[in-house]
Short mmCIF file of C-alpha atoms in Angstrom, two decimals:
data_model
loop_
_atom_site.label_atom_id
_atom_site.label_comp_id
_atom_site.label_asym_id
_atom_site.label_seq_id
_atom_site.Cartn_x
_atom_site.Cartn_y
_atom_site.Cartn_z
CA UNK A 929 -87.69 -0.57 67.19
CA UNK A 930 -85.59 -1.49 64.35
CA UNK A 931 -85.02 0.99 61.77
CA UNK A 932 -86.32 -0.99 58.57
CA UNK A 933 -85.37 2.24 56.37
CA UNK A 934 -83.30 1.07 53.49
CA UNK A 935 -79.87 2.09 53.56
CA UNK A 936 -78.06 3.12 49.60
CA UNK A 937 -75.42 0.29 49.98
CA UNK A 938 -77.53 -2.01 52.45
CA UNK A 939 -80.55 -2.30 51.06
CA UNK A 940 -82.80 -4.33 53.95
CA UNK A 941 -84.71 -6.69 50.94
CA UNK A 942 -82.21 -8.24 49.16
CA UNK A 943 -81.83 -11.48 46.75
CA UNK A 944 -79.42 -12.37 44.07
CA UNK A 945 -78.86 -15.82 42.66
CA UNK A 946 -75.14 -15.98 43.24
CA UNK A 947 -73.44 -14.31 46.15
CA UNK A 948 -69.36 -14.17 46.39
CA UNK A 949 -67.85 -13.66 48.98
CA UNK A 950 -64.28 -12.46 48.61
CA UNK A 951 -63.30 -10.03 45.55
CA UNK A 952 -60.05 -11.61 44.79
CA UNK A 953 -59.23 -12.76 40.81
CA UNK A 954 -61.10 -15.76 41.86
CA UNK A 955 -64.33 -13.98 43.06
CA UNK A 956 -64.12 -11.15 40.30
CA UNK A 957 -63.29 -13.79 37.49
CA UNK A 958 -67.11 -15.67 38.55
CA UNK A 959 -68.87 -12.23 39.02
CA UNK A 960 -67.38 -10.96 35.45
CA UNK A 961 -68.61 -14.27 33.81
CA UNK A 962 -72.09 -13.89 35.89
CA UNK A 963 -72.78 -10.06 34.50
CA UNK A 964 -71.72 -11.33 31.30
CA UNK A 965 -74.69 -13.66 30.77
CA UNK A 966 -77.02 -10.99 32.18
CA UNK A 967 -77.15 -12.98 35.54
CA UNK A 968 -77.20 -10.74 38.77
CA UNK A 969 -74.64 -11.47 41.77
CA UNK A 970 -73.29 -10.04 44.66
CA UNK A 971 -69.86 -9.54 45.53
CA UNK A 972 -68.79 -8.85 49.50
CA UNK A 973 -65.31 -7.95 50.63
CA UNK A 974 -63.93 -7.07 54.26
CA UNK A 975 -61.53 -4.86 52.42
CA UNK A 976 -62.00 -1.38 50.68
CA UNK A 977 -61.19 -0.87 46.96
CA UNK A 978 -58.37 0.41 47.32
CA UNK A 979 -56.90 -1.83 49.92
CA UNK A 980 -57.30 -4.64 47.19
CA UNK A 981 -56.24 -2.71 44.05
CA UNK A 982 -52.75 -2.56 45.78
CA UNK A 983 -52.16 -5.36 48.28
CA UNK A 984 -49.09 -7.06 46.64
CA UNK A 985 -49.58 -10.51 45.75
CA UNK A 986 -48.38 -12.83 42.98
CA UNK A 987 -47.23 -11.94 39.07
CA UNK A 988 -46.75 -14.98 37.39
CA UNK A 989 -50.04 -16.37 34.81
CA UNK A 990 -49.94 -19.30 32.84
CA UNK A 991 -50.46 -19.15 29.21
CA UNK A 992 -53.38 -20.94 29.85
CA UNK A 993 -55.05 -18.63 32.26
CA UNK A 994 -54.40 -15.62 30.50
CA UNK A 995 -56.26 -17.41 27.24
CA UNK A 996 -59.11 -18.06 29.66
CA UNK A 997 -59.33 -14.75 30.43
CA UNK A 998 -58.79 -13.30 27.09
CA UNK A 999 -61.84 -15.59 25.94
CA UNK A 1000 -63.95 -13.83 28.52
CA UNK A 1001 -62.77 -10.42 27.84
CA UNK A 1002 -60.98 -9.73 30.74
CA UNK A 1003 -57.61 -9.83 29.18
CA UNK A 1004 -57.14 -6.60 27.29
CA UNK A 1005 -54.93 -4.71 29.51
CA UNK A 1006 -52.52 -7.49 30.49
CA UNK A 1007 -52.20 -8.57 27.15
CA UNK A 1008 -51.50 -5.25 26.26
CA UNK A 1009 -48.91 -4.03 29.28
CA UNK A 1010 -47.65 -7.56 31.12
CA UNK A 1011 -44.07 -8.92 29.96
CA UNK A 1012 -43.63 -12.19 28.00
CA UNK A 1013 -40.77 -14.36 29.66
CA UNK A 1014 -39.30 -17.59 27.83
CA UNK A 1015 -37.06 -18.72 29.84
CA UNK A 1016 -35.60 -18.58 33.47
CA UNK A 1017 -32.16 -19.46 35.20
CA UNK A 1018 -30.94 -21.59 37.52
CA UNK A 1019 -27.84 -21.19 39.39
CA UNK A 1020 -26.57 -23.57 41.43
CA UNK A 1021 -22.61 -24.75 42.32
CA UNK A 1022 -21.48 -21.40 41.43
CA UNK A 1023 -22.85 -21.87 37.53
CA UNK A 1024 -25.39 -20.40 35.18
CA UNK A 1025 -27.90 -22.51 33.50
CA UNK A 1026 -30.52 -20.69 31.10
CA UNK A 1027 -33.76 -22.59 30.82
CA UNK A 1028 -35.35 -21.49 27.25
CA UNK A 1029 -39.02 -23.61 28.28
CA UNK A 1030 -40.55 -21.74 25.26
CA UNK A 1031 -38.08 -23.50 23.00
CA UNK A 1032 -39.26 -26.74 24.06
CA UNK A 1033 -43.37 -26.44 24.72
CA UNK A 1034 -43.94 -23.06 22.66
CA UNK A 1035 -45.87 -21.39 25.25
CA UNK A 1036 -44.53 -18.80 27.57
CA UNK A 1037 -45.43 -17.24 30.72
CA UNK A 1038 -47.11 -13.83 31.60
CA UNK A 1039 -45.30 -11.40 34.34
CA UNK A 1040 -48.49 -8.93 35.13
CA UNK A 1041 -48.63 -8.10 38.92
CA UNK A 1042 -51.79 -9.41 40.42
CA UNK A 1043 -52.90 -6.13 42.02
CA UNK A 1044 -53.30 -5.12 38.42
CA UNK A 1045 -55.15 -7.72 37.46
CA UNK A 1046 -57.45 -7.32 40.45
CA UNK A 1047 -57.96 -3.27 39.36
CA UNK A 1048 -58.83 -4.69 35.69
CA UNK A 1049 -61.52 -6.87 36.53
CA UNK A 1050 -63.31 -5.22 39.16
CA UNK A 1051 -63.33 -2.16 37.00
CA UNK A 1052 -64.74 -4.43 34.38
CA UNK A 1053 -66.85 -5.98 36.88
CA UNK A 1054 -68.24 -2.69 38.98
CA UNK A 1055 -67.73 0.08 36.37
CA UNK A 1056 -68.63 -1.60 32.90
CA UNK A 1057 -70.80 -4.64 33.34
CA UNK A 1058 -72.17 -3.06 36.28
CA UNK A 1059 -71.72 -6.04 38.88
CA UNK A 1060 -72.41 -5.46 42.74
CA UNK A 1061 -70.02 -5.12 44.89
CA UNK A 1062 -70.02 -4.10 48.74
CA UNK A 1063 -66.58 -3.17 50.52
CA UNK A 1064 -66.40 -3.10 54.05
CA UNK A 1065 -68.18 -5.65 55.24
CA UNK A 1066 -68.41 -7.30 58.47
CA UNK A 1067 -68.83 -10.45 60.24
CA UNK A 1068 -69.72 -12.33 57.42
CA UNK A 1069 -71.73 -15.70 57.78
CA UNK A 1070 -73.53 -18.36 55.68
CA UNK A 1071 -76.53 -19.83 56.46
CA UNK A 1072 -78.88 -22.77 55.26
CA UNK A 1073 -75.61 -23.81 52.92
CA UNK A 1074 -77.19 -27.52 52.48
CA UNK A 1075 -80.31 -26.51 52.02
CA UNK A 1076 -82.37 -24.99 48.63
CA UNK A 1077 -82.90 -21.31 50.57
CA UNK A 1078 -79.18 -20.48 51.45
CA UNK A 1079 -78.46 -16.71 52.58
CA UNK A 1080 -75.45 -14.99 53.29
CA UNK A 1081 -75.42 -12.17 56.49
CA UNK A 1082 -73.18 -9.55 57.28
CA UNK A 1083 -72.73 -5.84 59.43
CA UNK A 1084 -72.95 -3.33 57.25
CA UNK A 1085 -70.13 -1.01 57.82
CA UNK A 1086 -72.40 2.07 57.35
CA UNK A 1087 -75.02 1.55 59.54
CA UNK A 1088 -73.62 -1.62 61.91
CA UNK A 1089 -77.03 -3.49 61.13
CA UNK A 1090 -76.79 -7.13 60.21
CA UNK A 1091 -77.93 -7.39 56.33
CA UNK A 1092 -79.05 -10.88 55.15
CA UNK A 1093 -78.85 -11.57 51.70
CA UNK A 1094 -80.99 -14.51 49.89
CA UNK A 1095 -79.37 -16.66 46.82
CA UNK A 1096 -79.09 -19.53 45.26
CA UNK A 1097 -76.01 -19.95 45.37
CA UNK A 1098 -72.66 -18.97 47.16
CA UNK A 1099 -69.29 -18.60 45.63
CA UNK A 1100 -66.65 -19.28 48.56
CA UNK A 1101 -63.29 -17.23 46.93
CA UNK A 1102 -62.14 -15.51 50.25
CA UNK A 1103 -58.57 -16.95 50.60
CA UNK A 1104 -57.25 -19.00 53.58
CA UNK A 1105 -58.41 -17.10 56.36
CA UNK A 1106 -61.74 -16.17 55.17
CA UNK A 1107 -65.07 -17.40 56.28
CA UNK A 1108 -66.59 -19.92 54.03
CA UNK A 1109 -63.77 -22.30 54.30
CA UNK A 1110 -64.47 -22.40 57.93
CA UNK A 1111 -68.18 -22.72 57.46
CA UNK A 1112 -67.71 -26.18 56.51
CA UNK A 1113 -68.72 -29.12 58.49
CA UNK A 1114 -65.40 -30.40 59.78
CA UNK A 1115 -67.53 -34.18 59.27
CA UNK A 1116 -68.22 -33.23 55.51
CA UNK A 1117 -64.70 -32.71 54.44
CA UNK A 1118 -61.59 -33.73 54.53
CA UNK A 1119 -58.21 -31.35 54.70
CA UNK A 1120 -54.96 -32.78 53.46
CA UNK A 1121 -51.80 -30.70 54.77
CA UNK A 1122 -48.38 -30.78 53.76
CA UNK A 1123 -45.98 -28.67 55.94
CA UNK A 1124 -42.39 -28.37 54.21
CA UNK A 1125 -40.69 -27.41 57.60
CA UNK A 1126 -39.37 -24.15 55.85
CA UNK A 1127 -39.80 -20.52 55.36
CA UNK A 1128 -39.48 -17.74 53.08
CA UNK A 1129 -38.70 -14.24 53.41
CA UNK A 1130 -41.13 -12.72 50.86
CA UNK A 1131 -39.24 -9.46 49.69
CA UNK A 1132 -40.48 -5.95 47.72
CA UNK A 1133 -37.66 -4.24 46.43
CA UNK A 1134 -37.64 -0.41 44.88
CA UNK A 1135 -35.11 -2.03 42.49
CA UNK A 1136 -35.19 -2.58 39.07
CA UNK A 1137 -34.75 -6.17 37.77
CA UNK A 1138 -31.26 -7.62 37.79
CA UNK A 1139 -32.23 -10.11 34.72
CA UNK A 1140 -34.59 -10.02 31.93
CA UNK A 1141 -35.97 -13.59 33.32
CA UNK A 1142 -36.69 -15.09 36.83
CA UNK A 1143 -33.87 -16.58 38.73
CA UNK A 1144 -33.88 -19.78 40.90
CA UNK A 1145 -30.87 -19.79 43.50
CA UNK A 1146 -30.18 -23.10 44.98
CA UNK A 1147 -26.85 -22.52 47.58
CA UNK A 1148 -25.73 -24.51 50.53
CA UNK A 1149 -26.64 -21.40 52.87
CA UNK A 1150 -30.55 -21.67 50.87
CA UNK A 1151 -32.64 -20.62 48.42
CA UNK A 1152 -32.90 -17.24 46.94
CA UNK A 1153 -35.61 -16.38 44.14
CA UNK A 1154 -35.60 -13.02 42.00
CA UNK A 1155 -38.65 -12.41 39.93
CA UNK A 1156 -38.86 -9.10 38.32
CA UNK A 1157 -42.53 -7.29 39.21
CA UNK A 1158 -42.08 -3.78 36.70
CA UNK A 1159 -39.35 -2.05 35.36
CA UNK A 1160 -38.72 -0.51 39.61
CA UNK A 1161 -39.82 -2.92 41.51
CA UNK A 1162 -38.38 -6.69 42.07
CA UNK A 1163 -40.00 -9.39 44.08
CA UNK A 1164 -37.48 -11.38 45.73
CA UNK A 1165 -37.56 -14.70 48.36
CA UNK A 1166 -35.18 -15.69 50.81
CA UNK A 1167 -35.23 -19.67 52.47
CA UNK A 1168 -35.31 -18.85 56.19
CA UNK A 1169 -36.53 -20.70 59.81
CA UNK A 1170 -40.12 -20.98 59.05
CA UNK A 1171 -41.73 -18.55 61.74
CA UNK A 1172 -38.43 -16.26 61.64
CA UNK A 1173 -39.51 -12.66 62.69
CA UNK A 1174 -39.14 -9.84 59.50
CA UNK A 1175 -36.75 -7.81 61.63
CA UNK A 1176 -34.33 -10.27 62.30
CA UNK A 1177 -33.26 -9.10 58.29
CA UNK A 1178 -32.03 -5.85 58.16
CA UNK A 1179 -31.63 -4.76 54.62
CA UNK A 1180 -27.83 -5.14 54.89
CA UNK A 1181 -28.23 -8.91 56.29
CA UNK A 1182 -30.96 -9.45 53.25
CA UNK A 1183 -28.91 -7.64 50.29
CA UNK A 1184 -25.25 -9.46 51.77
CA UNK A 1185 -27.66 -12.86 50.97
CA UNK A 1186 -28.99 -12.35 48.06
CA UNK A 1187 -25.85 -11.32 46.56
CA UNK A 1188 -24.04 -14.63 47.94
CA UNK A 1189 -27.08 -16.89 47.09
CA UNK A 1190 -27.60 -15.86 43.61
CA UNK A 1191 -24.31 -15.28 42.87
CA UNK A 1192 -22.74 -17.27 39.90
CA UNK A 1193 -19.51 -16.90 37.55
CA UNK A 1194 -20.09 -13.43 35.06
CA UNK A 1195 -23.28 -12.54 36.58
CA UNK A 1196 -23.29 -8.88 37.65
CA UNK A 1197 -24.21 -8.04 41.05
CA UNK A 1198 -27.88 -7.52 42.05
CA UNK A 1199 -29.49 -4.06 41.47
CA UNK A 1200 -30.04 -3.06 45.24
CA UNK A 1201 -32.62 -0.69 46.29
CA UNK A 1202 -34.80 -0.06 49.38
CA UNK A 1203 -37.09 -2.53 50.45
CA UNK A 1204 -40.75 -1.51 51.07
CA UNK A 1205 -41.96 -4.98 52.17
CA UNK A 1206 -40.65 -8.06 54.41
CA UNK A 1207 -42.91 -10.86 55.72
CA UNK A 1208 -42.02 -14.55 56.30
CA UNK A 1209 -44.19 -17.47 55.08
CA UNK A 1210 -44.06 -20.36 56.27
CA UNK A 1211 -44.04 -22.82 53.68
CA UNK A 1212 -47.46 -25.29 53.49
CA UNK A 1213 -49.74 -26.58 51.00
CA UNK A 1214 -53.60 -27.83 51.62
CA UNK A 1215 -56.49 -29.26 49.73
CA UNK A 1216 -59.95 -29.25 50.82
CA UNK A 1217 -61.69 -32.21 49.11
CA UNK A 1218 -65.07 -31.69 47.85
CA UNK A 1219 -64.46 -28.17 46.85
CA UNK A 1220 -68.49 -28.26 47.42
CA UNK A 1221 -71.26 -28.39 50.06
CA UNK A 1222 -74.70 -28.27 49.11
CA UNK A 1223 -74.96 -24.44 47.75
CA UNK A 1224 -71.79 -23.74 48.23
CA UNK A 1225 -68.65 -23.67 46.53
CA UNK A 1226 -65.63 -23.13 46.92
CA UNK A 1227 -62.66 -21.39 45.07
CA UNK A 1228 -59.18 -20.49 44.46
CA UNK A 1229 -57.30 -20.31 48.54
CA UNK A 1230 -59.94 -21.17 50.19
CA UNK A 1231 -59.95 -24.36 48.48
CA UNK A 1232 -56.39 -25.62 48.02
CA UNK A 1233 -53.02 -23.34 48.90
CA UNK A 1234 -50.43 -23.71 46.67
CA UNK A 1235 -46.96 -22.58 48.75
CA UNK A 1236 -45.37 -19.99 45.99
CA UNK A 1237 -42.27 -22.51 45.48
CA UNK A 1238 -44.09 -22.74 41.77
CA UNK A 1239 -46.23 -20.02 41.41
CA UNK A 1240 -49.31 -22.09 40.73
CA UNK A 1241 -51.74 -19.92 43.31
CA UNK A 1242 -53.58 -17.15 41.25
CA UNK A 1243 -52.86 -19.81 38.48
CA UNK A 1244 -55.39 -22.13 40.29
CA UNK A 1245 -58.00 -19.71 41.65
CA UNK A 1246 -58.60 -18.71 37.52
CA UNK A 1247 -58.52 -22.19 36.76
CA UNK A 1248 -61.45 -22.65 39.15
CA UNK A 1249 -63.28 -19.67 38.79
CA UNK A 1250 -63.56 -20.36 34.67
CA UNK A 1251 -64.83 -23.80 35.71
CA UNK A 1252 -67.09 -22.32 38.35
CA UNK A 1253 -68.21 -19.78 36.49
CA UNK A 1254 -69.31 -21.07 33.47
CA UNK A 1255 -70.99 -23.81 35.42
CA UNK A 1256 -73.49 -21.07 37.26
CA UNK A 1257 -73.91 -19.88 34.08
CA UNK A 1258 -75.15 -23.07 32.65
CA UNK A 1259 -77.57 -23.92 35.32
CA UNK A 1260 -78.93 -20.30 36.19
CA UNK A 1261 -80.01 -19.76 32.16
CA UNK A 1262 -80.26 -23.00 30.93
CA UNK A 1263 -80.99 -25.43 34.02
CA UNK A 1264 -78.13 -27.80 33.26
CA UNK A 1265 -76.11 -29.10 36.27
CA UNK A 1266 -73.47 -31.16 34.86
CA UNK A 1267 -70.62 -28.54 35.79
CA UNK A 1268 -71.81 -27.58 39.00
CA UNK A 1269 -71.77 -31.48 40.10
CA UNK A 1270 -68.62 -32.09 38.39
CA UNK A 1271 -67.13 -28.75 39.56
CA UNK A 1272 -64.73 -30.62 42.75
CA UNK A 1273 -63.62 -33.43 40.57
CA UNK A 1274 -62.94 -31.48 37.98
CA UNK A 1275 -60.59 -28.88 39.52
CA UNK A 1276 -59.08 -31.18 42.02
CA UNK A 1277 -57.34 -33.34 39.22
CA UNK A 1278 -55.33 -30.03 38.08
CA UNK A 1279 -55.20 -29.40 42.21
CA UNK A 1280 -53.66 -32.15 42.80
CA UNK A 1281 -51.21 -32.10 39.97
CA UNK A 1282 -49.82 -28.46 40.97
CA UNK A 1283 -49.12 -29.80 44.43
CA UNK A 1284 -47.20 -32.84 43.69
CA UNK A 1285 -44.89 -30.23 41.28
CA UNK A 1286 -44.63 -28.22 44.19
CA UNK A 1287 -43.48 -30.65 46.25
CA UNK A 1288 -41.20 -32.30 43.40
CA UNK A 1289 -39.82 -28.44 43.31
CA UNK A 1290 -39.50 -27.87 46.66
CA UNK A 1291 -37.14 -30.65 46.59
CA UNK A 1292 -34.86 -29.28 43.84
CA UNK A 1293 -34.76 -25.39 45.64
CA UNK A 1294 -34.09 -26.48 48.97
CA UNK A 1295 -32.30 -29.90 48.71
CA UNK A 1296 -28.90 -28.23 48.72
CA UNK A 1297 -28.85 -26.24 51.92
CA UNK A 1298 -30.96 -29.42 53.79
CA UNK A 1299 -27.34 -30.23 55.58
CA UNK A 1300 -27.60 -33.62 54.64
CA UNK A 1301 -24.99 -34.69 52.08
CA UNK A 1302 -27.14 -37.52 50.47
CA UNK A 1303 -30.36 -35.01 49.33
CA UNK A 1304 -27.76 -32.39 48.40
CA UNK A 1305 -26.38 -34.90 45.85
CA UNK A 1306 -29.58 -36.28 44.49
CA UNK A 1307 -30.84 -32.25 44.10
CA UNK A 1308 -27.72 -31.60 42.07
CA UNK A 1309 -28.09 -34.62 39.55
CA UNK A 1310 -32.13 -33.53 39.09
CA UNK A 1311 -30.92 -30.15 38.13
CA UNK A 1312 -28.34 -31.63 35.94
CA UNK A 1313 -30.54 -33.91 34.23
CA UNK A 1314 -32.99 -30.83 33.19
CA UNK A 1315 -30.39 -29.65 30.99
CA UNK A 1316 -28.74 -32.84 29.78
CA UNK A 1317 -31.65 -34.64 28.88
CA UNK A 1318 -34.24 -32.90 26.50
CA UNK A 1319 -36.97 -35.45 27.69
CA UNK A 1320 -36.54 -34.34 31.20
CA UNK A 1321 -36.22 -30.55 30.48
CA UNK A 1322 -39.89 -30.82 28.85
CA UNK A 1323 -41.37 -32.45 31.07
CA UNK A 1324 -40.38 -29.56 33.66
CA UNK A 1325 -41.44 -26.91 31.67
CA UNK A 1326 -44.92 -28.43 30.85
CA UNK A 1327 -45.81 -28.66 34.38
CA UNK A 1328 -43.72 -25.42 34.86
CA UNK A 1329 -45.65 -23.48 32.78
CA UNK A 1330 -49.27 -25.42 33.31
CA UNK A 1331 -49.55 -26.60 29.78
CA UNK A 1332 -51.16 -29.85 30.85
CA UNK A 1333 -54.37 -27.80 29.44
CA UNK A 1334 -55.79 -24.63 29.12
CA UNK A 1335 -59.43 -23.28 29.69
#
């Protein structure tokens, strides 16, 4: 017989209108917007709490987001604790080249560690506007996605029963690997990949900054990125074989490169410090076009992945949830269904326009350790050009900094 009793965090009757799957800044950004129309939604997540409160990810928001967010009231603390950078620096033949972007667009990025972000909002989501949320789950599926009764199932990690929930929606914001990208019907979309052939050794330093700004290497032996995190800890990249194994960089081998690669006339030598996390990505970009199927939607990576190269990721998933968001919003109090039909073209344009600067970027970082003379002369005169030509500097730093337009 099966035990019908209803279990405290697996209730056996359950409906919501909107059901996320995937508490990410993506997934919390849509359920924060939801409580705060007084519209009920569910959030799952495979992870605990504090598995996602602390799982190191990016730092870098766009003026643009952060307005978004601030709009919504989920801005306080990072306007409040996250560092204001103007400008970056290149270095490149053995020379420093300071890139003051705020001089020429007056906007500026935010440095706020997404971890925190994540804590903010589903503290604001969970504790305050008193969203649900379920950690822990299981085997999550979709069903009846193209129809008007869609559900979403999973095993309750408390009692191992399967626990179907109806809705009207589903909000698809569980990353690359999750489920919902995967539900889709391989004849109902289309996936456009873009390998770069390269790798980077993501790096976690116990080291305090060795710059007040972020610092773009470009050497003949590769790339080499330093982007402060907090006042002790440093995020750092090295260019490496893409599928290179973490261990093959000891931290003597990874300190002896970063010293070389970002190494320039009267700079000082890199803070070093212990490092408390190496993995390798392998560098690849993707866009899943629609970012819809019937009821549901997608969002943020399991969308579109942005390889880091320009820091456009957690930029992109706020981007969508806003649009996504407000679009529920609209329909579920108001019945209007202009946003949720425009939702894929919408966020594709900006999609599409922080790939092709990733790819354009990925160009300039890597060009110079390709081995081939040619590209290593034609990625010398485009860094060049960004500081002799004012025209060509803005023009970086608008698509730099995402200030094609703000939500």
């Amino acid at each position: 017989m099966t035990d019908t009793t209803a279990h405290p965090n697996c209730p056996s009757q359950q409906r919501f209108p909107v059901v996320i799957v995937g508490a990410g800044p993506a997934g919390l950004t849509i359920g924060n917007i939801l409580r705060a129309a007084g519209v009920d939604c569910l959030v799952l997540e495979t992870e605990t709490r504090e598995f996602i409160e602390q799982r190191p990810r990016a730092g870098v928001i766009e003026e643009g987001a952060v307005r978004g967010l601030e709009r919504r009231g989920l801005a306080g603390n990072l306007l409040e604790r996250a560092e204001v950078h103007t400008e970056c620096e290149f270095r490149f033949a053995g020379e420093r080249y300071r890139f003051r972007y705020a001089e020429l667009t007056g906007r500026h990025h935010f440095v706020y560690p997404q971890p925190l972000l994540v804590t903010d909002l589903v503290r604001e989501y969970a504790d305050v506007r008193g969203g649900e949320i379920r950690f822990g789950v299981q085997d999550v599926q979709l069903h009846g996605m193209d129809s008007d009764r869609p559900s979403v199932s999973y095993l309750c990690s408390e009692t191992g029963e399967r626990q179907f929930v109806d809705c009207d929606f589903i909000a698809g914001c569980d990353g690359a690997r999750g489920v919902t990208r995967a539900a889709l019907p391989p004849e109902r979309a289309r996936i456009a990949r873009f390998d770069y052939g390269i790798g980077w050794l993501a790096l976690l330093a116990e080291a305090p900054p060795s710059s007040d700004c972020v610092l773009f290497g470009m050497h003949p032996r590769g790339f080499a990125g330093h982007m402060p995190r907090s006042p002790e800890v440093t995020r750092y990249y090295l260019q490496c074989p893409p599928g290179d194994d973490p261990e093959n960089w000891s931290q003597d081998r990874v300190w002896t490169e970063l010293q070389e690669r970002l190494g320039a006339v009267d700079a000082a030598p890199l803070t070093e410090g212990r490092l408390i996390e190496k993995r390798v990505l392998d560098m690849h970009n993707y866009v899943v076009e629609p970012m819809a199927f019937g009821r549901l939607f997608l969002a943020g990576d399991a969308a579109h992945l942005t390889a880091p190269i320009a820091a456009k990721g957690m930029n992109l998933a706020l981007h969508d949830a806003f649009l996504l968001g407000d679009a529920f919003v609209a329909y579920l109090t108001k019945g209007e269904d202009s946003g949720l039909t425009g939702y894929s073209e919408a966020c594709l344009a900006r999609v599409w326009d922080y790939q092709e600067f990733s790819q354009w970027l990925s160009e300039v970082y890597h060009g110079t350790a390709s081995g081939d003379p040619y590209r290593a002369g034609t990625t010398l005169a485009r860094l060049r050009r960004l500081f002799a030509s004012p025209a060509a500097g803005a023009a970086f730093a608008e698509q730099y900094l995402g200030a094609g337009g703000a939500d």
